Coordinates of C-alpha atoms and ligand atoms in Angstrom, one line a residue:
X112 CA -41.0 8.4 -24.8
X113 CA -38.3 11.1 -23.8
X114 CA -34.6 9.7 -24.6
X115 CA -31.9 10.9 -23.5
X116 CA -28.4 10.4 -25.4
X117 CA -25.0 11.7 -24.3
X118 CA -22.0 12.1 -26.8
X119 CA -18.7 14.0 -26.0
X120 CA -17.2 15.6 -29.4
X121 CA -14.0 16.5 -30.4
X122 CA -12.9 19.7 -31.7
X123 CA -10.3 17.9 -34.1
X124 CA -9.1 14.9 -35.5
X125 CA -6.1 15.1 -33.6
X126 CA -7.8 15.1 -29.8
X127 CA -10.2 12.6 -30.7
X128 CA -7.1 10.6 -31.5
X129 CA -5.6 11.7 -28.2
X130 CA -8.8 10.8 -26.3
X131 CA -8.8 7.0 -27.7
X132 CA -5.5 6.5 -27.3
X133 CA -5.5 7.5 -23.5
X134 CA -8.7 5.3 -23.0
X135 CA -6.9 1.8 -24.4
X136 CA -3.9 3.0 -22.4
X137 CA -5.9 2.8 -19.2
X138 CA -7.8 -0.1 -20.2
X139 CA -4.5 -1.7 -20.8
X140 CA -3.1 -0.4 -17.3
X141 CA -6.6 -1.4 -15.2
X142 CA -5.3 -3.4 -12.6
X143 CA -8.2 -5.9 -12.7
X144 CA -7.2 -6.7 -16.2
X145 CA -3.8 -6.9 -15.2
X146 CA -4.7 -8.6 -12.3
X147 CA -6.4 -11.7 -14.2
X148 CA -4.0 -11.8 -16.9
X149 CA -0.9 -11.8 -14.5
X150 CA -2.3 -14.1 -11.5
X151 CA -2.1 -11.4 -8.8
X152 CA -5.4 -11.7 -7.3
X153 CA -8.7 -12.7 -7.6
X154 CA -12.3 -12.4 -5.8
X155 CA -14.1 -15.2 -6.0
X156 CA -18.6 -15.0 -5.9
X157 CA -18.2 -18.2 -3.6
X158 CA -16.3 -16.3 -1.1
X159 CA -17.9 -12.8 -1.5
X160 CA -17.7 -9.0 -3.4
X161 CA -15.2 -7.4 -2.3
X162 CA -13.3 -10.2 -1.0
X163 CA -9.7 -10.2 -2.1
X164 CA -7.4 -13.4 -2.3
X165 CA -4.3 -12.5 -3.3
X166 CA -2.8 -15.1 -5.7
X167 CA 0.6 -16.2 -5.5
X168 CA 2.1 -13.7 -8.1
X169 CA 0.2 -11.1 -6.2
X170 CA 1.7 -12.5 -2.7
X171 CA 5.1 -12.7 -3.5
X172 CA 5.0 -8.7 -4.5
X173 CA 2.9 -7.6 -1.3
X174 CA 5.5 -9.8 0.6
X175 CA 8.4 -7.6 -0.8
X176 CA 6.3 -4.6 -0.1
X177 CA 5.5 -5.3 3.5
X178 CA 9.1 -6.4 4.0
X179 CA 10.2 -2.8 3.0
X180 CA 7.7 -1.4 5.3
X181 CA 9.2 -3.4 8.2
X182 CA 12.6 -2.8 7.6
X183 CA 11.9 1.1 7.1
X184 CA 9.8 1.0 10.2
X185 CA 12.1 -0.7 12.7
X186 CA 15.0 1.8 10.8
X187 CA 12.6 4.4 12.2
X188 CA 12.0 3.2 15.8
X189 CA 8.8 1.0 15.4
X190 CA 7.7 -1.8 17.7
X191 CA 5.5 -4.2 16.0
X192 CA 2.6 -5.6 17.8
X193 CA -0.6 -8.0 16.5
X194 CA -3.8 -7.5 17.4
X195 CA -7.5 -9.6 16.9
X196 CA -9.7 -9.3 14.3
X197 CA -12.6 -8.9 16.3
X198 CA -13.3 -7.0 19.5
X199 CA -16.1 -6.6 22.0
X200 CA -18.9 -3.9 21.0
X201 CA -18.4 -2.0 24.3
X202 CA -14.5 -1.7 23.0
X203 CA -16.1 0.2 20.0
X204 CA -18.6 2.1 21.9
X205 CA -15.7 4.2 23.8
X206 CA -13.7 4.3 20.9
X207 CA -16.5 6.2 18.9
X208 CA -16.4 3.9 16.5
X209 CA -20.3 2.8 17.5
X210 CA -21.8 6.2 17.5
X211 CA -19.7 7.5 14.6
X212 CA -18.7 5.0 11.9
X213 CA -21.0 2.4 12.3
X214 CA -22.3 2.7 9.0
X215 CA -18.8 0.9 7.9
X216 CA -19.2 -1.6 10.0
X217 CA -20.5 -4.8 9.7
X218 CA -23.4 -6.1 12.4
X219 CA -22.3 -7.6 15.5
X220 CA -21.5 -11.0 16.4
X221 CA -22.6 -12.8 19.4
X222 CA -20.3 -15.3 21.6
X223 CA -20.9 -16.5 24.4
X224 CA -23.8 -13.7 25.5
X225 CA -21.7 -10.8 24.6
X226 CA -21.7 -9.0 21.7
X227 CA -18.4 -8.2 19.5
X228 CA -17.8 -6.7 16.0
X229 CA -15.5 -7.0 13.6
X230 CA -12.7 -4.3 13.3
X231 CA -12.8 -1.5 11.1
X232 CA -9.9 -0.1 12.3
X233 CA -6.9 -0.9 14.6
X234 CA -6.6 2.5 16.7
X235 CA -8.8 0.7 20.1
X236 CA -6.6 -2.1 19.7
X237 CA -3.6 0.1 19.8
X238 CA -4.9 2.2 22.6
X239 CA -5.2 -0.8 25.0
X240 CA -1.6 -1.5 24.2
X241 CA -0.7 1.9 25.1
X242 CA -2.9 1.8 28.1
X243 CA -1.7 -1.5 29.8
X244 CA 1.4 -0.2 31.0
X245 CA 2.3 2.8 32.9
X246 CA 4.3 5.5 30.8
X247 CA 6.7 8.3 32.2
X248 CA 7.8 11.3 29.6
X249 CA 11.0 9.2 28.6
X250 CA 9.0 6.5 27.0
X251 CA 7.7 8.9 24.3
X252 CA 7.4 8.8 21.7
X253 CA 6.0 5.4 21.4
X254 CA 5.1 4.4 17.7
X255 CA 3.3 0.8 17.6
X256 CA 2.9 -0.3 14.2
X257 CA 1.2 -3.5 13.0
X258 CA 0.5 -4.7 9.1
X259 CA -3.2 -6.0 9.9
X260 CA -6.3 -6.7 7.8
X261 CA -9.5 -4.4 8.4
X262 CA -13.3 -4.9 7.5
X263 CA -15.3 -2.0 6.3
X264 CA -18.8 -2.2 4.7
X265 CA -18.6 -0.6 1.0
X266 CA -21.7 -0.5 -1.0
X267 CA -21.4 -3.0 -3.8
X268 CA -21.7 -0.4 -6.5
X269 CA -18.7 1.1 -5.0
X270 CA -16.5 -1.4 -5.0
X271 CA -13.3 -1.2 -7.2
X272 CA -11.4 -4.4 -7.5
X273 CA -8.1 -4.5 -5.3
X274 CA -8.5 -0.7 -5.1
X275 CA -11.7 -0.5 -3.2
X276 CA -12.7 -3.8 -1.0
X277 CA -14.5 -5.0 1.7
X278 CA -11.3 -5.6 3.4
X279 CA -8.1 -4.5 3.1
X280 CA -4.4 -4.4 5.2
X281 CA -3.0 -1.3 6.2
X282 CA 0.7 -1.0 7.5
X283 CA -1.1 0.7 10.5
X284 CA 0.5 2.8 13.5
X285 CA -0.4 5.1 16.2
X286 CA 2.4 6.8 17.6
X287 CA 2.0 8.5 21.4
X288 CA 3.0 11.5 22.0
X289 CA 3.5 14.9 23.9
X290 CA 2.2 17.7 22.7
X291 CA 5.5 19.4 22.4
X292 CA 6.1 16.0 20.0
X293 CA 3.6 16.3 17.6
X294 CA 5.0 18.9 14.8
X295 CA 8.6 17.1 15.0
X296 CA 6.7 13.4 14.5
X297 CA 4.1 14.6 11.9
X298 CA 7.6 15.6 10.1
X299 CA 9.1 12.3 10.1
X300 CA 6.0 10.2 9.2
X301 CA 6.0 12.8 6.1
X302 CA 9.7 12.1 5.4
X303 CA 9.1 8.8 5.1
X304 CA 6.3 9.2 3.1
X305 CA 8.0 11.1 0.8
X306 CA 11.1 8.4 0.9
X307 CA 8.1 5.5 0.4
X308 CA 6.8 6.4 -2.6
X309 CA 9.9 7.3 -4.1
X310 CA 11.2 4.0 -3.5
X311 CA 8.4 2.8 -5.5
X312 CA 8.4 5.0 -8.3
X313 CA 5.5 7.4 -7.3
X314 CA 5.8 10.5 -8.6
X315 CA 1.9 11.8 -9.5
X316 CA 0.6 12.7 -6.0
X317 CA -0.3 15.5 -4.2
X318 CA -1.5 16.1 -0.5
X319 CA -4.8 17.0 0.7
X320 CA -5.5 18.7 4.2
X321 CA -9.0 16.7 5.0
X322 CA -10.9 18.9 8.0
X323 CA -14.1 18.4 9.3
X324 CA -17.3 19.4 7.4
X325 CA -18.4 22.9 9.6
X326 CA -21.7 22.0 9.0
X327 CA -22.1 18.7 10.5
X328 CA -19.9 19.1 13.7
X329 CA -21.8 16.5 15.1
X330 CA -20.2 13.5 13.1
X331 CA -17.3 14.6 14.3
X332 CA -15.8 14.1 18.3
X333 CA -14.2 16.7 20.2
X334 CA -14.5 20.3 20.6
X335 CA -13.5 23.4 17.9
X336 CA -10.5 24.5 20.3
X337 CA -9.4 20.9 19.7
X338 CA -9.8 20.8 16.0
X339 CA -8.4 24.1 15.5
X340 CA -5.2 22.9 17.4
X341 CA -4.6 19.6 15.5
X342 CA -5.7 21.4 12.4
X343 CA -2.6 24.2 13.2
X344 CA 0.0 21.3 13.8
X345 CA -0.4 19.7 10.6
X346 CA 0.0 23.2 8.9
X347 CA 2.9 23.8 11.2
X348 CA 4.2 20.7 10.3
X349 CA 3.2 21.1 6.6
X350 CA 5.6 24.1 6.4
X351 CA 8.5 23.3 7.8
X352 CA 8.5 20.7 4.9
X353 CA 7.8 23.2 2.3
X354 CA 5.0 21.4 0.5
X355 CA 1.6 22.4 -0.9
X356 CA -1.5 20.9 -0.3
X357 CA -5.0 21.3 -0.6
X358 CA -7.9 22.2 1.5
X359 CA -11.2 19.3 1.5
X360 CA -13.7 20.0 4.0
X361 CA -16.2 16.1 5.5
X362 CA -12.9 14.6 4.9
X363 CA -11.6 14.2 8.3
X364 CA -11.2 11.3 10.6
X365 CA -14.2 11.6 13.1
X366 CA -11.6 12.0 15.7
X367 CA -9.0 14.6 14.3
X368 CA -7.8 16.1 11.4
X369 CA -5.8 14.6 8.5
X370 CA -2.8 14.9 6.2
X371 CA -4.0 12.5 3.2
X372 CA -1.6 11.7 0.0
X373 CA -4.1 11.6 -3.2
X374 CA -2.7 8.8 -5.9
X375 CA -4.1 8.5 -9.3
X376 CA -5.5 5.6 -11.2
X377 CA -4.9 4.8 -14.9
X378 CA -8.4 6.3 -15.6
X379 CA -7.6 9.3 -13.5
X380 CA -9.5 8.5 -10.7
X381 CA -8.2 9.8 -7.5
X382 CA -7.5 8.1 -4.2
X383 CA -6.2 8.3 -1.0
X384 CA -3.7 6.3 -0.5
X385 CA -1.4 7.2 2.7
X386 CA -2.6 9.1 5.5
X387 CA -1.5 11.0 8.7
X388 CA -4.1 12.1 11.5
X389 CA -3.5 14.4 14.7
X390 CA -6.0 13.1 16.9
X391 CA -6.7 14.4 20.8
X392 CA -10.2 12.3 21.4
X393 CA -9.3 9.1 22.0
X394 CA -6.6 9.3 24.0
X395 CA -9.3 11.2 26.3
X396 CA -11.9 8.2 25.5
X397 CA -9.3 5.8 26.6
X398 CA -7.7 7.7 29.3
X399 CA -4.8 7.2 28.1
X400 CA -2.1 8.8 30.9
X401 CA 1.7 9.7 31.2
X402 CA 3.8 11.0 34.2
X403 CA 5.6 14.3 33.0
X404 CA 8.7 15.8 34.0
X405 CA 6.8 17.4 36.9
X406 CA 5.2 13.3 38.1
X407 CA 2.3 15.0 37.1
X408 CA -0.1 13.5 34.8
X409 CA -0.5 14.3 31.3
X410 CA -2.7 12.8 28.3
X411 CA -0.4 12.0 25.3
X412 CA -1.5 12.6 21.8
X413 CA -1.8 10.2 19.4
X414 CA -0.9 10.1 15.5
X415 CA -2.8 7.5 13.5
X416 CA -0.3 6.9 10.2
X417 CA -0.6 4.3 6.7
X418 CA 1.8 5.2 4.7
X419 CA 0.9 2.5 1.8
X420 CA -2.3 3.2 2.8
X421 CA -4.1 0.1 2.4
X422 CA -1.6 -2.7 0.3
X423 CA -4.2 -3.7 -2.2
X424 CA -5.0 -0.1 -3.1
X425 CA -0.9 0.8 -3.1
X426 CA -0.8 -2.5 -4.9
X427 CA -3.2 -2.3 -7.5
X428 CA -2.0 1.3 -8.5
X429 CA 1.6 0.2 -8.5
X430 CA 0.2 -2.4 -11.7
X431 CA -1.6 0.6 -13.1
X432 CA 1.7 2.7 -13.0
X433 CA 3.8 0.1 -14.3
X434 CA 0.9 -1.3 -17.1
X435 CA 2.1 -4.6 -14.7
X436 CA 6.0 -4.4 -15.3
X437 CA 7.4 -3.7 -12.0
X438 CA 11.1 -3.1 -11.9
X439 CA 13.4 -5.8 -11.3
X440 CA 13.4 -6.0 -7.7
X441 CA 9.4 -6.3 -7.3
X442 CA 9.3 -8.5 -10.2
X443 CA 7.4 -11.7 -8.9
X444 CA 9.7 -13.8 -11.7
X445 CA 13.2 -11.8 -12.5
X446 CA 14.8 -14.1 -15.4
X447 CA 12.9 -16.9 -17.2
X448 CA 15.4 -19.4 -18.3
X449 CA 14.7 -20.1 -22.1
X450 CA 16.2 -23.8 -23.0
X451 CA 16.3 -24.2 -27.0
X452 CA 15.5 -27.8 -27.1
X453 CA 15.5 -30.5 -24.6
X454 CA 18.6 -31.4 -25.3
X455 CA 20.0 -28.6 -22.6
X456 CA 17.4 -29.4 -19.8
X457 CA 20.1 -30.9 -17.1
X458 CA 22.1 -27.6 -17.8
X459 CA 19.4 -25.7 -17.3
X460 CA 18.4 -27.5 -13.9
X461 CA 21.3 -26.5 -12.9
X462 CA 21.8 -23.0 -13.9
X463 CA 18.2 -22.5 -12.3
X464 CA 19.6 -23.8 -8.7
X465 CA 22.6 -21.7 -9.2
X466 CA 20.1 -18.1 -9.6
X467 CA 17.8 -19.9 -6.9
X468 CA 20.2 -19.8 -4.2
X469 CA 21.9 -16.0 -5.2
X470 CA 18.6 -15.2 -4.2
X471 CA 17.0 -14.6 -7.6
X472 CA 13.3 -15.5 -8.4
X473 CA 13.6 -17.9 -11.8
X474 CA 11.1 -20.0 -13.8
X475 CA 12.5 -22.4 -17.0
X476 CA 10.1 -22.2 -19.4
X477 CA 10.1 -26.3 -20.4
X478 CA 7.4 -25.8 -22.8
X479 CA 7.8 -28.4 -25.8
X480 CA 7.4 -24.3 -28.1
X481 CA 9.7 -22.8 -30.5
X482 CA 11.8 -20.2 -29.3
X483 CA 10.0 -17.4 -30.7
X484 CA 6.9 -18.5 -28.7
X485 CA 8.9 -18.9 -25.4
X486 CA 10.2 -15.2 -25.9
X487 CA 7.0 -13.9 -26.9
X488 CA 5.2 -15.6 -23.9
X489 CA 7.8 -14.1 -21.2
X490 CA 7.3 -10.7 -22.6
X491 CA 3.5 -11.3 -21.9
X492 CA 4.5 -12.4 -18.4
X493 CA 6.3 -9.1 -18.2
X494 CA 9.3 -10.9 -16.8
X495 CA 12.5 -8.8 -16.8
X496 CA 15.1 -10.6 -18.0
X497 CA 14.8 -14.0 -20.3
X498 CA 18.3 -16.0 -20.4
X499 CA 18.1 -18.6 -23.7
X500 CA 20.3 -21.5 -23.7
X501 CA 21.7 -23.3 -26.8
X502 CA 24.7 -24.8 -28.0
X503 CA 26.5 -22.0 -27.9
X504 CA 25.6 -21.5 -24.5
X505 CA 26.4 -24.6 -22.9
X506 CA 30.6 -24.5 -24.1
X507 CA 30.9 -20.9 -23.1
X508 CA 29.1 -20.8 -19.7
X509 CA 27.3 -17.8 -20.6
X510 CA 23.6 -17.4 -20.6
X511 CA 22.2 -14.7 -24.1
X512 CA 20.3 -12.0 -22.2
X513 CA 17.3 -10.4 -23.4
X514 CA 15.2 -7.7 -21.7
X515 CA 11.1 -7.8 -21.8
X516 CA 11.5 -4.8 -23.8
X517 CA 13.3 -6.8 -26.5
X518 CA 16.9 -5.6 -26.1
X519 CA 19.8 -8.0 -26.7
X520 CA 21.9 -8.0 -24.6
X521 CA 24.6 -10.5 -26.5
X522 CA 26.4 -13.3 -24.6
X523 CA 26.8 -12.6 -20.8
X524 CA 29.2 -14.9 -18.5
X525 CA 27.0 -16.5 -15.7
X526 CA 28.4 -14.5 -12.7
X527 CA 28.9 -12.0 -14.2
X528 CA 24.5 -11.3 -14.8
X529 CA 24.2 -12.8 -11.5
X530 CA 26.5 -9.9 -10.0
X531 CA 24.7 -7.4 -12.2
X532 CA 21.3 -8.5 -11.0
X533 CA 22.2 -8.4 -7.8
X534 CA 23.5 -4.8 -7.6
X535 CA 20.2 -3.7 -9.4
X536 CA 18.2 -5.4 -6.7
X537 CA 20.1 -4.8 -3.5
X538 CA 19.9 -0.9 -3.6
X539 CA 16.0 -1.2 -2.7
X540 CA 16.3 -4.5 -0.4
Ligands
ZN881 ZN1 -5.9 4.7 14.1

């Protein structure tokens, strides 16, 4: 019998060394880890693989993350819509989605006679926004946007905890445009990008020019003149913001040309993350009509953006980055009040009510423990800030501060770390 064994040597000591201690990094970064240890999420076999519920940890820092994104987006003249989960088949079967992507999608669903399908994507539901009013040039650009939950079929081998489901949410928007609009629009959805993931801490990235595959045209709609067009706007666009990117041919949408930002896990596996598409097809699928300058008619174009991407993948590499200690104003608990004996619970009732309505998320940690324990089990938690209350404490009106990473920060009047907080959180809010 023929055996086949596989090593991987080291030239010295000292990379070997390297090597191991990168691999218990990751393994202490790995988001599914994290993700137990922490409460964030959890996929259940009674529900399904690839099935995320997000736990209430978990919820608390996608709610501050899609808050952001709403607040950016109406800051950036967005108009929010909701859409169904489901949608006829014959919606799908103009949209392209039927001919072209049905490998993704999960089999159809009859009610009532007719046949419908679960969505993989929001883009048809979008167009029939577009399409149920009548537009003139002044109403463009129009940039719909919704946060809404998709279904795609992922081979179960493939799936990757938060980072690759069955389902997932994207902070989704198509934004209809002239042609004349395109390069100045691809240029602000890549300033906020850019102004995204800086908020967030993301600094490993790069972009990735995604283009059809020239040997299977046929997976793809639309004609070369149209590809080569789209394909030239991103580049124009690319350019005037003075950034380099790479070149990855069977990457494309099947309807256009994309402008992907690549994101790193802790093992080093890469992933696309936010994404910006130039697509001319199914605004022609969906006949999808303005009145120019002229009153003649004219077929916008439309510009399918993520900018998280999808929030559990944007999620679960945010825990990766920060090994599950997000900065303060992510934090799903910010201060964990730290009573030394029972003796200054009503104190402590009431110093929690005072951070609960300045806004601050707080948990007293009434555990019958010594204090050594309590400290030890809020660094585990990954909580910011710990506030212990003694004796000393309770004359004064000041809290002892301690930060996760085990600073003292000596005796701090009450307002005073309240203010301080504050400040710390309001410049991402
Ligand atoms: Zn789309």
């Amino acid at each position: 019998m023929l055996t086949r064994i596989y090593g991987t040597c080291f030239p010295t000591q000292k990379e070997l060394d390297k090597y191991l201690w990168q691999k218990e990094e990751a393994e202490k970064r790995d988001h599914r880890k994290l993700g137990k240890q922490l409460g964030y999420y959890l996929i259940s076999d009674q529900v399904g693989q690839g099935l995320i519920i997000w736990k209430p940890q978990g919820a608390i820092i996608r709610r501050i993350i899609e808050d952001f994104i709403l607040k950016e987006q109406a800051k950036r003249g967005y108009k929010i819509v909701y859409s169904p989960h489901i949608g006829k088949k014959q919606l799908w079967v103009t949209s392209g989605h039927w001919d072209l992507y049905r490998d993704k999608m999960y089999s159809a669903m009859d009610i009532d006679g007719v046949k419908y399908m679960v969505k993989p994507m929001n883009c048809p539901m979008h167009m029939m926004v577009y399409q149920s009013e009548r537009h003139s040039y002044r109403d463009l650009p129009l940039r719909i946007a919704e946060n809404a939950s998709v279904y795609r079929y992922e081979q179960a081998g493939e799936l990757a905890g938060m980072i690759r489901g069955r389902h997932f949410t994207q902070d989704d928007s198509h934004i209809f445009c002239t042609e004349e609009q395109v390069t100045d629009e691809f240029v602000r959805v890549m300033d906020y990008a850019f102004y995204f993931l800086k908020a967030f801490g993301i600094k490993d990235y790069y972009m990735q020019l995604s283009v059809r595959d020239p040997k299977n045209k046929d997976k793809y709609l639309g004609s070369d003149k149209i590809w080569k067009n789209a394909e030239d706007k991103i580049k124009e666009a690319v350019k005037i913001k003075q950034v380099l990117f790479k070149i990855k041919e069977g990457e494309a949408a099947f309807y256009g040309p994309k402008l992907d930002f690549i994101l790193k896990d802790s093992l080093g596996r890469e992933w696309q993350c936010g994404t910006i598409q130039i697509d001319f097809s199914l605004p022609e699928r969906f006949k999808l009509e303005y009145l120019d300058e002229k009153g003649k008619i004219k077929r916008p174009v439309v510009i399918h953006r993520a900018i998280a991407g999808s929030l559990e993948r944007f999620f679960a590499l945010l825990v990766e980055h920060y090994a599950g200690a997000f900065p303060l104003w992510l934090s799903p608990i910010q201060v964990a009040i730290l009573p030394v004996s029972e003796k200054f619970n009503d104190y402590v009732l009431k110093l929690e009510k005072v951070l609960k309505l300045e806004g601050i998320r707080v948990e007293v940690n009434f555990d019958n423990e010594t204090l050594g324990k309590k400290i030890r089990q809020t660094t585990l938690q990954k909580i910011p800030y710990m506030i212990i209350i003694g004796e000393r404490e309770l004359e004064s009106y000041k809290v002892s501060v301690r930060t996760r990473e085990g600073k003292d920060l000596g005796l701090v009047e009450v307002n005073k770390f309240i203010n301080q907080l504050k400040s710390q959180i309001e410049k991402f809010l």
